[in-house]
Short mmCIF file of C-alpha atoms (C1' of nucleotides) in Angstrom, two decimals:
data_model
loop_
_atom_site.label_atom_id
_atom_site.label_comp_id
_atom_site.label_asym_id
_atom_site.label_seq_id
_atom_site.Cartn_x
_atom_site.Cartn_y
_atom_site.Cartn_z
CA UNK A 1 102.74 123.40 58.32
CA UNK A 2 103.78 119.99 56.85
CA UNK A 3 105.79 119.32 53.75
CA UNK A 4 102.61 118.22 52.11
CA UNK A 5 99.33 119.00 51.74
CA UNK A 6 97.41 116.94 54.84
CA UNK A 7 95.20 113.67 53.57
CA UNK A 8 95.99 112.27 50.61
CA UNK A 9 94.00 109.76 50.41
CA UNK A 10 91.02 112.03 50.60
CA UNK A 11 92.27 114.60 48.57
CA UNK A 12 92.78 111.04 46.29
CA UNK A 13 89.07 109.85 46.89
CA UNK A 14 87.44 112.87 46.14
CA UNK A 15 89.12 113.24 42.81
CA UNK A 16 88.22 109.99 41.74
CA UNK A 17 84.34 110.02 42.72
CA UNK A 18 84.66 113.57 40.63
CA UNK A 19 86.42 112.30 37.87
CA UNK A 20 84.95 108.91 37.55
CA UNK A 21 81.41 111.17 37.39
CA UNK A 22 82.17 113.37 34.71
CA UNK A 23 84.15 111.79 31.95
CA UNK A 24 83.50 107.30 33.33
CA UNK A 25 85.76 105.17 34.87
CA UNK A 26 87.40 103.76 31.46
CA UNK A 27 87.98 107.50 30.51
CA UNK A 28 89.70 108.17 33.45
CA UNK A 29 93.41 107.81 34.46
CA UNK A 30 95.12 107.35 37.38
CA UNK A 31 97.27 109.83 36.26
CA UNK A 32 94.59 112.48 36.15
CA UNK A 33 93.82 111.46 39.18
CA UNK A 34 96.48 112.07 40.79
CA UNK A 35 97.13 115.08 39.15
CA UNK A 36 93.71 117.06 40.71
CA UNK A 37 94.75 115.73 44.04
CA UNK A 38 98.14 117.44 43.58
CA UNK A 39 99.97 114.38 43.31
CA UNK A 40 101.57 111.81 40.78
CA UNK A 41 100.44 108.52 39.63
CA UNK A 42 102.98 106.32 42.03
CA UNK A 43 101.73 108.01 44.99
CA UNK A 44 97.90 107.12 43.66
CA UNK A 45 99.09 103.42 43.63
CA UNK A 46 101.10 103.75 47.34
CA UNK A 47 97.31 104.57 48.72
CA UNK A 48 95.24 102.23 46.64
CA UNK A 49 95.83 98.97 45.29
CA UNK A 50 94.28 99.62 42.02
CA UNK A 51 91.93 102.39 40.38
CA UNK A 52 88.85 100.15 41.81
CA UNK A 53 89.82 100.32 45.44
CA UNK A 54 89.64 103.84 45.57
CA UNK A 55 85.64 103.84 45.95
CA UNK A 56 86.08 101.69 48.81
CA UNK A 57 87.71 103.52 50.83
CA UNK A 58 85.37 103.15 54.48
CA UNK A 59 84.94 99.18 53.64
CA UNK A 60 87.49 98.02 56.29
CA UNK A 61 85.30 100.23 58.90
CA UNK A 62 82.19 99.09 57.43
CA UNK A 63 82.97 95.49 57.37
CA UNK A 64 84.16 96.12 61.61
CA UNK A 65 80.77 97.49 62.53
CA UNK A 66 78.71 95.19 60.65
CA UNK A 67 80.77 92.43 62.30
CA UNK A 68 80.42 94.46 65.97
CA UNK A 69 76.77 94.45 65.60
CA UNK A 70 76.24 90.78 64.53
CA UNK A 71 78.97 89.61 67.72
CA UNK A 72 76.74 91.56 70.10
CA UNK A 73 73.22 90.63 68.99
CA UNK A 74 71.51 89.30 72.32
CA UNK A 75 72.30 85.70 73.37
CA UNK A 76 69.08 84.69 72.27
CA UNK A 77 68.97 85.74 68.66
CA UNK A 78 68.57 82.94 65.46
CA UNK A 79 71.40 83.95 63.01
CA UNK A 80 69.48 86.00 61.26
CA UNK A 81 68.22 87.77 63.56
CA UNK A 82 72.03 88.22 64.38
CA UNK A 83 73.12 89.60 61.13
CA UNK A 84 70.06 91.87 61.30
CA UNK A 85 71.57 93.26 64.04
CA UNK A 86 74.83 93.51 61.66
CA UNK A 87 72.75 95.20 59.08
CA UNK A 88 71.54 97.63 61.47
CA UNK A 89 74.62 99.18 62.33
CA UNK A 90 75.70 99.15 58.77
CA UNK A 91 72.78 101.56 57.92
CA UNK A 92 73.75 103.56 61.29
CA UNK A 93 77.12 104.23 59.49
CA UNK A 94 75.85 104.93 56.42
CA UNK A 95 73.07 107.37 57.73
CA UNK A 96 76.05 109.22 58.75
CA UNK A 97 77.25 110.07 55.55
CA UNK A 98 76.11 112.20 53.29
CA UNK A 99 73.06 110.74 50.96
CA UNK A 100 74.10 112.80 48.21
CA UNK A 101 78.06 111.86 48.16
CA UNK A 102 76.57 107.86 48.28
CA UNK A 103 74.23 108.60 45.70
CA UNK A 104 77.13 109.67 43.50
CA UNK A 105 79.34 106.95 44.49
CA UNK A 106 76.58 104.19 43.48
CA UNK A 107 75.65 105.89 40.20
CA UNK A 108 79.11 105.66 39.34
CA UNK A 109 79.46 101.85 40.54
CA UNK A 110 76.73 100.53 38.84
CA UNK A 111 77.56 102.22 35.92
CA UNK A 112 80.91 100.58 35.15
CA UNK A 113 80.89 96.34 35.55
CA UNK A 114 84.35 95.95 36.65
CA UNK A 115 83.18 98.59 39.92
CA UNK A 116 80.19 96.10 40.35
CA UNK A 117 82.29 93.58 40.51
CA UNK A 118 84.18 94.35 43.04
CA UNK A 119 81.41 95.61 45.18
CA UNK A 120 80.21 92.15 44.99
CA UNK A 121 83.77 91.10 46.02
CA UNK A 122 83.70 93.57 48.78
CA UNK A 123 80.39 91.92 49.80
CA UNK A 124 81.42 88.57 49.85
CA UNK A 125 84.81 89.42 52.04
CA UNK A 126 82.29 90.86 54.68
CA UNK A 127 80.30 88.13 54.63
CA UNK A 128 83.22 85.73 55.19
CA UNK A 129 83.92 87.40 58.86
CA UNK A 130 79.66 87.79 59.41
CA UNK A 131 79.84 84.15 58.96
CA UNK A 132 82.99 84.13 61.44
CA UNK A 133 80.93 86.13 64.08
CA UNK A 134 78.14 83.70 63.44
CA UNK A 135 79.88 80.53 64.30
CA UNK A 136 81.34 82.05 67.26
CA UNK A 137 77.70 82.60 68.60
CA UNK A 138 77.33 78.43 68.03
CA UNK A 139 75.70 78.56 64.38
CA UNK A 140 76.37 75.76 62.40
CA UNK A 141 79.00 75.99 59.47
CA UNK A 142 76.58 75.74 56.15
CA UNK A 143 74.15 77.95 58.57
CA UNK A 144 76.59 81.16 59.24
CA UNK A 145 77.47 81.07 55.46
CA UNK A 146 74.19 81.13 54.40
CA UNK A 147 72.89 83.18 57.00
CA UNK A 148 75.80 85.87 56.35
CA UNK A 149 75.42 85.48 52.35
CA UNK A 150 71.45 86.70 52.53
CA UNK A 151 72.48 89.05 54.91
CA UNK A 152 74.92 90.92 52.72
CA UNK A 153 72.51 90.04 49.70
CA UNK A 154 69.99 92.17 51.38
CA UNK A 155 72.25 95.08 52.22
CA UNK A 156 73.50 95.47 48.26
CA UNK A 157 70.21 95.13 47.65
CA UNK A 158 69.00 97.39 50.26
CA UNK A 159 71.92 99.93 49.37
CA UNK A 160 70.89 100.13 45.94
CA UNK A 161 67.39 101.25 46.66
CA UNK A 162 68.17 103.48 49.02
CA UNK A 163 70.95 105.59 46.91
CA UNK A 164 69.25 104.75 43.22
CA UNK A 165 65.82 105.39 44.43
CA UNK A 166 63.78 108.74 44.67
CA UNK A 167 62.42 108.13 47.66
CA UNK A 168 63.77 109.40 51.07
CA UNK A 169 63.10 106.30 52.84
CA UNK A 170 64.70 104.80 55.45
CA UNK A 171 68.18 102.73 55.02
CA UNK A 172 67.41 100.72 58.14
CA UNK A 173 63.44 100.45 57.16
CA UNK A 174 64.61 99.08 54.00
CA UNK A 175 66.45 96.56 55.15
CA UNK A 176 64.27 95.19 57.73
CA UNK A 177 61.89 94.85 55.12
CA UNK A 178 64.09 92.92 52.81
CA UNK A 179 64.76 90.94 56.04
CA UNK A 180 61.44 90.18 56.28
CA UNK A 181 60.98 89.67 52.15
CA UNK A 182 63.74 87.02 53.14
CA UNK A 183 62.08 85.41 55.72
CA UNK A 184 58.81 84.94 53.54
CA UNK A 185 60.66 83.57 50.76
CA UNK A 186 62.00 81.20 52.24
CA UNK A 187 58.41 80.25 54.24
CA UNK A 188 56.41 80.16 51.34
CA UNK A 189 58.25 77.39 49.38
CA UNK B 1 91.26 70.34 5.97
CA UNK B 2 91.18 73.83 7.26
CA UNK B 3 93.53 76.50 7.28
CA UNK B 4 93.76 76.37 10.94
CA UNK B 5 93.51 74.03 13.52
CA UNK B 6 90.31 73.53 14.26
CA UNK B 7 88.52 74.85 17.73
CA UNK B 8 90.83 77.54 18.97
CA UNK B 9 88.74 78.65 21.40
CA UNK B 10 88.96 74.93 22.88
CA UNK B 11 92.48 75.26 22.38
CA UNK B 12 92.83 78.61 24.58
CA UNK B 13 90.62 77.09 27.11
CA UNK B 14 92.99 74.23 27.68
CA UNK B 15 96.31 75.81 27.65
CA UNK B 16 94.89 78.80 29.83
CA UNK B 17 93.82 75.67 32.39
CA UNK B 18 96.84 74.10 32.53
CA UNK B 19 99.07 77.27 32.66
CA UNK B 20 96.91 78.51 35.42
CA UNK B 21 97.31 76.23 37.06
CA UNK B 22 101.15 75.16 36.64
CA UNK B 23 102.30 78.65 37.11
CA UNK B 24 99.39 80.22 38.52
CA UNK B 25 97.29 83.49 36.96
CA UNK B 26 99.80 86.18 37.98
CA UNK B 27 102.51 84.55 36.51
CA UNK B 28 100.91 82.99 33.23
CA UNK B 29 100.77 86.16 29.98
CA UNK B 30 98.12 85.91 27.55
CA UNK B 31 100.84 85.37 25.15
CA UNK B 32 102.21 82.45 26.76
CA UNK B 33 98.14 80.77 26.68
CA UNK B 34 98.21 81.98 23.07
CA UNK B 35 101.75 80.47 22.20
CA UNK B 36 100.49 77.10 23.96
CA UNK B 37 97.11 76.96 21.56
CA UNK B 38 99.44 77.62 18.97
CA UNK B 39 98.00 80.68 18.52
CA UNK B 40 98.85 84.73 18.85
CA UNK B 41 98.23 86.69 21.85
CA UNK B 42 95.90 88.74 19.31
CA UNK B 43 93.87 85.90 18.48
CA UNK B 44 93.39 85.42 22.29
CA UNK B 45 91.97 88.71 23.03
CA UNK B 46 89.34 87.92 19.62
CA UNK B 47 87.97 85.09 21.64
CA UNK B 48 87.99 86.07 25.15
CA UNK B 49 86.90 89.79 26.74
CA UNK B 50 90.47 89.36 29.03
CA UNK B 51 92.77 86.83 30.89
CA UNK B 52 89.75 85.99 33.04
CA UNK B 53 87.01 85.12 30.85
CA UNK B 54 89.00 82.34 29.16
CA UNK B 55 88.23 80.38 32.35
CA UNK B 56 84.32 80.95 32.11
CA UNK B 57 83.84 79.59 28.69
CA UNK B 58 80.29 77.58 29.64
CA UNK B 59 79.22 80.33 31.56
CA UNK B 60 76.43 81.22 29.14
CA UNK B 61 75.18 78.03 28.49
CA UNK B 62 75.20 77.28 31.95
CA UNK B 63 72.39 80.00 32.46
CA UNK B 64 70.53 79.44 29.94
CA UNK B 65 69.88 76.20 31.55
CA UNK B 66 69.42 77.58 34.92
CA UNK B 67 66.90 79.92 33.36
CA UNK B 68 65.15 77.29 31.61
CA UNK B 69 64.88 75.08 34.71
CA UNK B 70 63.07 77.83 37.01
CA UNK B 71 61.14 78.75 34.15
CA UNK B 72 59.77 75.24 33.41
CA UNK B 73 59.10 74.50 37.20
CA UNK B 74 55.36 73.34 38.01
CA UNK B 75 52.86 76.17 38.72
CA UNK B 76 52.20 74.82 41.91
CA UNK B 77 56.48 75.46 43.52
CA UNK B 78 57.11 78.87 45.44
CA UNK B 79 59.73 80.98 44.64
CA UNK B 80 62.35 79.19 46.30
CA UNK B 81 61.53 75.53 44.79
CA UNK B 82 61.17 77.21 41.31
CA UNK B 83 64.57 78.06 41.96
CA UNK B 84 65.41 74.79 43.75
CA UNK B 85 64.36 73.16 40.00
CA UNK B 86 66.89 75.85 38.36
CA UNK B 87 69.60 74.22 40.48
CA UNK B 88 69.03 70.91 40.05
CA UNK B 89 69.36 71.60 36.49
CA UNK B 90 72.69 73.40 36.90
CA UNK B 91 73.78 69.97 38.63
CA UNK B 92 72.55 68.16 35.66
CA UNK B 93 74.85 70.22 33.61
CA UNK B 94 77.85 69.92 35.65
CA UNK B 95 77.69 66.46 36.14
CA UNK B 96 78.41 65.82 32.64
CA UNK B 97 81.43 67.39 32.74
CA UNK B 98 84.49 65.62 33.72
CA UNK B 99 84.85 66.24 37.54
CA UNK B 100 88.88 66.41 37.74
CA UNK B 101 88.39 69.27 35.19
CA UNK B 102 86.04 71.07 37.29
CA UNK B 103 87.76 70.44 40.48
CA UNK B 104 91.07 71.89 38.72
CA UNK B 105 89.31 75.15 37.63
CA UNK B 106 87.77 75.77 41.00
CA UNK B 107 91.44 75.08 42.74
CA UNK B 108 92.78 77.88 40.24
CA UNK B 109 90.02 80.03 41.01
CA UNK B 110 89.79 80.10 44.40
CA UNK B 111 93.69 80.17 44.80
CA UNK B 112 93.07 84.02 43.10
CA UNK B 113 91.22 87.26 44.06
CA UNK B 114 90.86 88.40 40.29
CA UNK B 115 89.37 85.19 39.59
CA UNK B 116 86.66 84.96 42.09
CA UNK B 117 85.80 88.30 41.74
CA UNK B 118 85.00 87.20 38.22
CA UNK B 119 82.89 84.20 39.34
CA UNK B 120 81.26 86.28 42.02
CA UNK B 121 80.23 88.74 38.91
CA UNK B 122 78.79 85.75 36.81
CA UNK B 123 77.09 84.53 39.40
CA UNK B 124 75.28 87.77 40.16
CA UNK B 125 74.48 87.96 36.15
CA UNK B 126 72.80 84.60 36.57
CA UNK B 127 70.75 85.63 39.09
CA UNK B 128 69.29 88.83 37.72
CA UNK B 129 67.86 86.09 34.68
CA UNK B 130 66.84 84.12 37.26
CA UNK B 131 64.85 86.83 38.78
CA UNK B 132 63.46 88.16 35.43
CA UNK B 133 62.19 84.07 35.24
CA UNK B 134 60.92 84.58 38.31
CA UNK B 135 59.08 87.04 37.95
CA UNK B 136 57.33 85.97 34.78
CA UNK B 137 56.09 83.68 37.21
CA UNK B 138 53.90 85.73 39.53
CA UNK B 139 57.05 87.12 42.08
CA UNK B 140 56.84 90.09 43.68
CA UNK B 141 59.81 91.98 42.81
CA UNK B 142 61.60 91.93 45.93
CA UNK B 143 61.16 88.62 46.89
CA UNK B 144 61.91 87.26 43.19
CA UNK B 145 65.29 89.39 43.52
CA UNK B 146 65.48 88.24 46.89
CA UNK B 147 65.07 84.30 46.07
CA UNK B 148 67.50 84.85 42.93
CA UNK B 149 70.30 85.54 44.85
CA UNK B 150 69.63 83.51 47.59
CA UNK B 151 69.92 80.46 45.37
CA UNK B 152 72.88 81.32 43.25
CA UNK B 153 74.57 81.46 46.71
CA UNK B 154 73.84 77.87 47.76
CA UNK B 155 74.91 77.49 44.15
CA UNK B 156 78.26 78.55 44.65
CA UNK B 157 78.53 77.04 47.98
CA UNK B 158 78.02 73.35 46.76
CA UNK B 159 80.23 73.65 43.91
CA UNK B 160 82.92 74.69 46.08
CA UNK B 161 82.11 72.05 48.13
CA UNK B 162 82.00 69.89 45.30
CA UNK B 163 84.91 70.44 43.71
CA UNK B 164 86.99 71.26 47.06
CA UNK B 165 85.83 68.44 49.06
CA UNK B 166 87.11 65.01 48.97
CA UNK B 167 83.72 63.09 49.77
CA UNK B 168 82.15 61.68 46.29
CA UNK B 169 78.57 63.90 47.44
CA UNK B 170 76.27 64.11 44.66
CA UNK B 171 76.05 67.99 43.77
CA UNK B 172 72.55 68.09 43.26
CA UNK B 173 72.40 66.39 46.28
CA UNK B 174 74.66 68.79 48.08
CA UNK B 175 72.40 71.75 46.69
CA UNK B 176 68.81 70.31 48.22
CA UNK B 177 70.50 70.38 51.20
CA UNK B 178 71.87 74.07 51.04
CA UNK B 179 68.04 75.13 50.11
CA UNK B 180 67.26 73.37 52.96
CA UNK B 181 69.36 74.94 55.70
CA UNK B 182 68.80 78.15 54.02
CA UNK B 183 64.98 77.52 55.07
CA UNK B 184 66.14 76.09 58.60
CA UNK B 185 67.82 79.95 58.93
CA UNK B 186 65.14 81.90 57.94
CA UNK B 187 62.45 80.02 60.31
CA UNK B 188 64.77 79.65 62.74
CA UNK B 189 64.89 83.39 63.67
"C1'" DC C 1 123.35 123.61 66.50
"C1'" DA C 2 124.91 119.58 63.61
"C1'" DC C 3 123.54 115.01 62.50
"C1'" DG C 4 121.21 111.25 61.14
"C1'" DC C 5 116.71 108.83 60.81
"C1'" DT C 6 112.00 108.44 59.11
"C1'" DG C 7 108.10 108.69 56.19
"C1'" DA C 8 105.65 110.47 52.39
"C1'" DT C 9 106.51 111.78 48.01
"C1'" DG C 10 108.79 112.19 43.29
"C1'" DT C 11 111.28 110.14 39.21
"C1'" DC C 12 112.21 106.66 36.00
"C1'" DA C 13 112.24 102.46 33.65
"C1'" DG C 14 109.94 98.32 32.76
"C1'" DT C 15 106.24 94.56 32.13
"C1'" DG C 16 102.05 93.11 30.50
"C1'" DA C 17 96.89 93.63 29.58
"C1'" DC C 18 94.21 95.15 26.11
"C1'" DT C 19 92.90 97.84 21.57
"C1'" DG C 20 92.76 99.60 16.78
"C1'" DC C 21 94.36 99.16 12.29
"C1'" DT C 22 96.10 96.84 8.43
"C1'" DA C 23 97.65 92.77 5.86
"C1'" DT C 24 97.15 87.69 4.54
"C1'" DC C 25 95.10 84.12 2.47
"C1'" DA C 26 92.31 79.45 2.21
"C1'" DG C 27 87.63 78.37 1.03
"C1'" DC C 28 83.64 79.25 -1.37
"C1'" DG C 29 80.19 81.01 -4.38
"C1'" DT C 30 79.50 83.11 -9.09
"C1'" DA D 1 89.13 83.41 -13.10
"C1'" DC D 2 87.44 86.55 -9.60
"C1'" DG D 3 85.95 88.81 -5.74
"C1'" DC D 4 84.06 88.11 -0.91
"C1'" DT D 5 84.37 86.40 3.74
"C1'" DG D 6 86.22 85.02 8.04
"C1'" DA D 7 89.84 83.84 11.01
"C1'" DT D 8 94.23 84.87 11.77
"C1'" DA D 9 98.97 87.47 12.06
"C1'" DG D 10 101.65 91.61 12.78
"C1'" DC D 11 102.42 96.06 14.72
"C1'" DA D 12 102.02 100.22 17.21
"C1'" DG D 13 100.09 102.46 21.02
"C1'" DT D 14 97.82 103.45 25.70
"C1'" DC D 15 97.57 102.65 30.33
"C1'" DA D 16 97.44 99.92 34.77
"C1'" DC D 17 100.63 98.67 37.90
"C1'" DT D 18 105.51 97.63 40.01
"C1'" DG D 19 110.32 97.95 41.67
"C1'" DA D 20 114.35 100.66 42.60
"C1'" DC D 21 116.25 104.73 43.86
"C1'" DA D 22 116.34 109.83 45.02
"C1'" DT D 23 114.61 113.76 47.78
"C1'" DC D 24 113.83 116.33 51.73
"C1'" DA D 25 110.91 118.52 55.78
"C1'" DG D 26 110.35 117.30 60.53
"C1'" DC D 27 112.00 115.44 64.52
"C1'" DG D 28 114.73 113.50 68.14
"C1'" DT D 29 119.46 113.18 69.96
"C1'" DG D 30 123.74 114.47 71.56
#
DNA sequence: CACGCTGATGTCAGTGACTGCTATCAGCGT
DNA sequence: ACGCTGATAGCAGTCACTGACATCAGCGTG
């Protein structure tokens, strides 16, 4: 076997949701941290950029499949139609993993505003490259921001009611919905 | 006269300005800001939450106004011309204020992460009072929500525009015609 | 097998953001 | 004259984060 104990960074991750759960964010170090992953607080800091990041851990992956579904949307898609497509597989990935884990991860996120914020910063990197993907399909500049901006809107939204809510419904359903919310909002005057 | 110098919150605000944007955020200490205002680093942290929040010193007032405009909007506007009136407000507001100082603050935020994750969070705040307006008004939840953050987008958009650009657009103007590409997307498909 | 290279980790010292507590002291009312 | 208040200074402490250097199992190479 290796020198070390295998995955760090999930051994890392885990602690944190845990720790961030019982005693809060603010009342947790990055020292502790580290400590109930079997490591120190410089190796905490070599995986993750700061005590934030390490909730985000599956954003780069998230961000590639939203961006994979809103590049393939058929040819004949409106951009929002495109980035529904985006949305889509963003629920597929998240339907993978298990409710319970996200449910604890949001709790925790919305309960501390320097997490929120960079959930909304998280938000707003992916909807930089949906916006990418959307030009590259011919949308206009001011068009593909916009489009990409509602788009992520509706998945914090959508995310939010699906892992604060009682309810068992749908990830995908809700966001079609909002989709469609979206759509009559912006009909209706 | 006084004891002190009068306005040190003022004060902080402009030294924080300029040193952000001589030196930049990373490289500028509270205690340098607090020096500059003639001032204590203590003193700084009495005024202003952290390093951040000395840039977002309307912020509040800025809202309020917001708020007020969507409130006061004629029974007769949808959601997203409520809103629309919110904006134009906000325009009103920032067009008082001297346009080299605005454009400097946006170049310091956008030039940092920290910093727009900040603006990203106010933003956000605004809209959940812009919601709450809306619905006093009749919205559905969702769509109130929905139309919220939908227009604090286009409100971000223009101002970076605004302040980024070099053409001499009218913001308000620039925002009526966010609102209305954001309709030409959702009809579009 | 000896040797050196690599990568993940540990150790340590340092900077700076932010906080809590205590002390000052002009202005102001009584 | 006297005490109260509010804005500030001063100081000590915690903790997030960083840079520099040390360690050492595993692995390839000769």
């Amino acid at each position: 076997m290796g020198r070390w104990q295998p995955d760090s960074q999930g051994r890392l991750q885990e602690a944190a949701l845990a720790l961030y759960s019982e005693r809060g964010f603010d009342q947790t170090t990055a020292a502790q941290i580290a400590a109930r992953a079997g490591l120190t607080e410089r190796t905490f800091f070599r995986h993750f950029a700061d005590k934030r990041e390490v909730l985000f851990g599956g954003s780069a992956l998230l961000k590639e499949r939203i961006v994979a579904g809103v590049a393939g949307a058929p040819a004949g898609d409106g951009p929002l139609a495109a980035v529904a497509r985006g949305l889509d597989a963003a629920a597929a990935m998240m339907g993978e993993f298990r409710r319970d884990l996200s449910r604890q991860r949001q709790a925790v996120i919305v309960a501390n505003p320097e997490l929120r914020e960079r959930e909304l910063a998280k938000l707003a990197d992916y909807a930089v490259a949906v916006a990418d993907a959307l030009r590259q399909r011919g949308v206009g500049e001011a068009q593909a921001t916009l489009a990409a901006e509602a788009g992520m809107t509706v998945l914090r939204l959508a995310v939010q009611r699906w892992a604060g809510g009682d309810d068992d419904q749908d990830l995908s359903t809700i966001m079609r919905d909002s989709v469609a919310d979206l759509r009559a909002v912006a009909a209706s005057g």
